[in-house]
Amino acid sequence: MSEEIALRLYRVWIRKDGKTVHEINSAWPESDDPNPYLNEVIEEWQEQLPEPVPGVFEVSYASLYADCPLAPYRP
């Protein structure tokens, strides 16, 4: 029998100098550490850029449905 994993949908923002340079929806298991998923979002965004953008970026996220997790995911 498979273990159920509750996924949650998040909105992720990448900002530089206080301005949003990218935002996207992403989902990951709500009980997991978000850092690997946020790193993945950043890497995918950087791959889409025509050239590297130097500087320091701030990454933040928020649950889109604070009281309503997505349907369970069965791996």
Tab-separated table of N, CA and C in Angstrom:
chain	number	residue	atom	x	y	z
A	1	MET	N	0.829	-1.176	0.000
A	1	MET	CA	0.000	0.000	0.000
A	1	MET	C	0.880	1.248	0.000
A	2	SER	N	0.538	2.212	-0.821
A	2	SER	CA	1.320	3.451	-0.931
A	2	SER	C	1.010	4.404	0.204
A	3	GLU	N	2.037	5.133	0.598
A	3	GLU	CA	1.869	6.174	1.605
A	3	GLU	C	1.375	7.448	0.920
A	4	GLU	N	0.421	8.116	1.498
A	4	GLU	CA	-0.088	9.361	0.928
A	4	GLU	C	0.790	10.526	1.369
A	5	ILE	N	1.044	11.419	0.430
A	5	ILE	CA	1.837	12.609	0.703
A	5	ILE	C	0.979	13.816	0.343
A	6	ALA	N	0.791	14.709	1.295
A	6	ALA	CA	-0.025	15.901	1.029
A	6	ALA	C	0.840	16.969	0.373
A	7	LEU	N	0.498	17.314	-0.864
A	7	LEU	CA	1.186	18.391	-1.564
A	7	LEU	C	0.465	19.695	-1.285
A	8	ARG	N	1.224	20.768	-1.282
A	8	ARG	CA	0.636	22.088	-1.109
A	8	ARG	C	1.144	22.974	-2.242
A	9	LEU	N	0.276	23.822	-2.744
A	9	LEU	CA	0.624	24.743	-3.826
A	9	LEU	C	1.135	26.050	-3.233
A	10	TYR	N	2.267	26.515	-3.763
A	10	TYR	CA	2.895	27.742	-3.277
A	10	TYR	C	3.105	28.719	-4.428
A	11	ARG	N	3.138	29.987	-4.093
A	11	ARG	CA	3.545	31.041	-5.025
A	11	ARG	C	4.957	31.408	-4.607
A	12	VAL	N	5.892	31.409	-5.576
A	12	VAL	CA	7.303	31.707	-5.301
A	12	VAL	C	7.680	32.990	-6.034
A	13	TRP	N	8.325	33.896	-5.317
A	13	TRP	CA	8.804	35.156	-5.897
A	13	TRP	C	10.317	35.213	-5.810
A	14	ILE	N	10.935	35.672	-6.889
A	14	ILE	CA	12.378	35.950	-6.899
A	14	ILE	C	12.495	37.453	-7.105
A	15	ARG	N	13.208	38.106	-6.189
A	15	ARG	CA	13.343	39.563	-6.251
A	15	ARG	C	14.809	39.972	-6.257
A	16	LYS	N	15.047	41.080	-6.924
A	16	LYS	CA	16.381	41.689	-6.934
A	16	LYS	C	16.176	43.177	-6.718
A	17	ASP	N	16.887	43.725	-5.753
A	17	ASP	CA	16.782	45.153	-5.422
A	17	ASP	C	15.334	45.554	-5.137
A	18	GLY	N	14.585	44.660	-4.484
A	18	GLY	CA	13.220	44.958	-4.102
A	18	GLY	C	12.185	44.822	-5.206
A	19	LYS	N	12.620	44.482	-6.416
A	19	LYS	CA	11.694	44.326	-7.542
A	19	LYS	C	11.546	42.845	-7.899
A	20	THR	N	10.321	42.430	-8.151
A	20	THR	CA	10.072	41.046	-8.544
A	20	THR	C	10.568	40.834	-9.968
A	21	VAL	N	11.474	39.865	-10.125
A	21	VAL	CA	11.999	39.548	-11.454
A	21	VAL	C	11.407	38.250	-11.999
A	22	HIS	N	10.791	37.465	-11.111
A	22	HIS	CA	10.154	36.212	-11.549
A	22	HIS	C	9.196	35.754	-10.465
A	23	GLU	N	8.042	35.244	-10.880
A	23	GLU	CA	7.133	34.600	-9.939
A	23	GLU	C	6.466	33.427	-10.637
A	24	ILE	N	6.230	32.389	-9.858
A	24	ILE	CA	5.712	31.147	-10.419
A	24	ILE	C	5.025	30.344	-9.320
A	25	ASN	N	4.107	29.489	-9.712
A	25	ASN	CA	3.498	28.544	-8.772
A	25	ASN	C	4.323	27.266	-8.768
A	26	SER	N	4.452	26.668	-7.608
A	26	SER	CA	5.176	25.415	-7.470
A	26	SER	C	4.503	24.613	-6.357
A	27	ALA	N	4.699	23.321	-6.353
A	27	ALA	CA	4.109	22.477	-5.319
A	27	ALA	C	5.158	21.521	-4.783
A	28	TRP	N	5.064	21.265	-3.494
A	28	TRP	CA	5.923	20.279	-2.856
A	28	TRP	C	5.217	19.759	-1.616
A	29	PRO	N	5.665	18.609	-1.101
A	29	PRO	CA	5.036	18.063	0.097
A	29	PRO	C	5.133	19.067	1.251
A	30	GLU	N	4.008	19.317	1.891
A	30	GLU	CA	3.968	20.352	2.913
A	30	GLU	C	4.863	20.047	4.107
A	31	SER	N	5.198	18.781	4.326
A	31	SER	CA	6.036	18.426	5.473
A	31	SER	C	7.538	18.493	5.146
A	32	ASP	N	7.883	18.706	3.878
A	32	ASP	CA	9.296	18.746	3.471
A	32	ASP	C	9.923	20.113	3.707
A	33	ASP	N	11.246	20.112	3.798
A	33	ASP	CA	12.019	21.352	3.832
A	33	ASP	C	11.867	22.021	2.469
A	34	PRO	N	11.475	23.293	2.402
A	34	PRO	CA	11.239	23.939	1.114
A	34	PRO	C	12.508	24.291	0.340
A	35	ASN	N	13.667	24.323	0.996
A	35	ASN	CA	14.887	24.803	0.336
A	35	ASN	C	15.243	24.066	-0.951
A	36	PRO	N	15.210	22.734	-0.997
A	36	PRO	CA	15.537	22.073	-2.270
A	36	PRO	C	14.569	22.450	-3.400
A	37	TYR	N	13.313	22.641	-3.063
A	37	TYR	CA	12.314	23.008	-4.076
A	37	TYR	C	12.512	24.449	-4.542
A	38	LEU	N	12.865	25.327	-3.612
A	38	LEU	CA	13.136	26.716	-3.986
A	38	LEU	C	14.389	26.799	-4.851
A	39	ASN	N	15.410	26.005	-4.517
A	39	ASN	CA	16.620	25.962	-5.347
A	39	ASN	C	16.285	25.504	-6.761
A	40	GLU	N	15.396	24.533	-6.870
A	40	GLU	CA	14.981	24.032	-8.189
A	40	GLU	C	14.277	25.130	-8.991
A	41	VAL	N	13.422	25.899	-8.336
A	41	VAL	CA	12.735	27.020	-9.000
A	41	VAL	C	13.759	28.030	-9.519
A	42	ILE	N	14.744	28.357	-8.690
A	42	ILE	CA	15.778	29.322	-9.086
A	42	ILE	C	16.577	28.791	-10.274
A	43	GLU	N	16.982	27.523	-10.205
A	43	GLU	CA	17.775	26.940	-11.290
A	43	GLU	C	17.002	26.922	-12.603
A	44	GLU	N	15.721	26.551	-12.550
A	44	GLU	CA	14.911	26.533	-13.770
A	44	GLU	C	14.760	27.936	-14.351
A	45	TRP	N	14.574	28.917	-13.484
A	45	TRP	CA	14.459	30.306	-13.943
A	45	TRP	C	15.764	30.758	-14.600
A	46	GLN	N	16.896	30.462	-13.963
A	46	GLN	CA	18.193	30.876	-14.506
A	46	GLN	C	18.468	30.224	-15.860
A	47	GLU	N	18.011	28.995	-16.055
A	47	GLU	CA	18.201	28.312	-17.333
A	47	GLU	C	17.427	28.991	-18.461
A	48	GLN	N	16.347	29.684	-18.120
A	48	GLN	CA	15.526	30.366	-19.119
A	48	GLN	C	16.099	31.727	-19.534
A	49	LEU	N	17.026	32.244	-18.750
A	49	LEU	CA	17.587	33.565	-19.042
A	49	LEU	C	18.563	33.494	-20.214
A	50	PRO	N	18.585	34.526	-21.061
A	50	PRO	CA	19.525	34.516	-22.185
A	50	PRO	C	20.982	34.603	-21.730
A	51	GLU	N	21.213	35.239	-20.579
A	51	GLU	CA	22.556	35.324	-20.012
A	51	GLU	C	22.434	35.432	-18.495
A	52	PRO	N	23.487	35.049	-17.772
A	52	PRO	CA	23.430	35.110	-16.307
A	52	PRO	C	23.200	36.542	-15.810
A	53	VAL	N	22.447	36.658	-14.751
A	53	VAL	CA	22.193	37.956	-14.133
A	53	VAL	C	22.975	38.002	-12.822
A	54	PRO	N	23.962	38.910	-12.735
A	54	PRO	CA	24.739	38.995	-11.495
A	54	PRO	C	23.916	39.660	-10.388
A	55	GLY	N	24.314	39.413	-9.171
A	55	GLY	CA	23.666	40.078	-8.050
A	55	GLY	C	23.132	39.107	-7.017
A	56	VAL	N	22.526	39.692	-6.013
A	56	VAL	CA	21.942	38.926	-4.920
A	56	VAL	C	20.434	38.918	-5.106
A	57	PHE	N	19.831	37.750	-4.970
A	57	PHE	CA	18.397	37.598	-5.151
A	57	PHE	C	17.748	37.170	-3.840
A	58	GLU	N	16.547	37.658	-3.620
A	58	GLU	CA	15.758	37.263	-2.461
A	58	GLU	C	14.647	36.348	-2.962
A	59	VAL	N	14.468	35.220	-2.303
A	59	VAL	CA	13.430	34.278	-2.692
A	59	VAL	C	12.451	34.150	-1.527
A	60	SER	N	11.180	34.290	-1.841
A	60	SER	CA	10.153	34.109	-0.814
A	60	SER	C	9.017	33.283	-1.401
A	61	TYR	N	8.203	32.739	-0.522
A	61	TYR	CA	7.085	31.915	-0.984
A	61	TYR	C	5.947	32.006	0.022
A	62	ALA	N	4.759	31.691	-0.456
A	62	ALA	CA	3.579	31.668	0.398
A	62	ALA	C	2.621	30.613	-0.132
A	63	SER	N	1.938	29.965	0.779
A	63	SER	CA	0.946	28.977	0.386
A	63	SER	C	-0.221	29.686	-0.286
A	64	LEU	N	-0.665	29.150	-1.413
A	64	LEU	CA	-1.813	29.745	-2.099
A	64	LEU	C	-3.120	29.369	-1.420
A	65	TYR	N	-3.129	28.242	-0.762
A	65	TYR	CA	-4.322	27.765	-0.079
A	65	TYR	C	-3.920	27.366	1.329
A	66	ALA	N	-3.840	28.330	2.197
A	66	ALA	CA	-3.321	28.099	3.546
A	66	ALA	C	-4.072	26.997	4.294
A	67	ASP	N	-5.370	26.904	4.085
A	67	ASP	CA	-6.143	25.917	4.820
A	67	ASP	C	-6.635	24.766	3.962
A	68	CYS	N	-6.097	24.640	2.745
A	68	CYS	CA	-6.631	23.626	1.830
A	68	CYS	C	-5.495	22.971	1.049
A	69	PRO	N	-4.877	21.904	1.606
A	69	PRO	CA	-3.821	21.214	0.848
A	69	PRO	C	-4.400	20.559	-0.402
A	70	LEU	N	-3.539	20.339	-1.366
A	70	LEU	CA	-3.965	19.662	-2.591
A	70	LEU	C	-4.295	18.205	-2.292
A	71	ALA	N	-4.899	17.570	-3.242
A	71	ALA	CA	-5.233	16.155	-3.098
A	71	ALA	C	-3.952	15.361	-2.826
A	72	PRO	N	-4.057	14.311	-2.036
A	72	PRO	CA	-2.865	13.515	-1.728
A	72	PRO	C	-2.207	12.960	-2.987
A	73	TYR	N	-0.907	12.936	-2.975
A	73	TYR	CA	-0.103	12.387	-4.078
A	73	TYR	C	0.372	11.008	-3.645
A	74	ARG	N	0.214	10.055	-4.527
A	74	ARG	CA	0.672	8.695	-4.208
A	74	ARG	C	1.819	8.348	-5.150
A	75	PRO	N	3.046	8.297	-4.604
A	75	PRO	CA	4.202	7.983	-5.459
A	75	PRO	C	4.189	6.552	-5.972
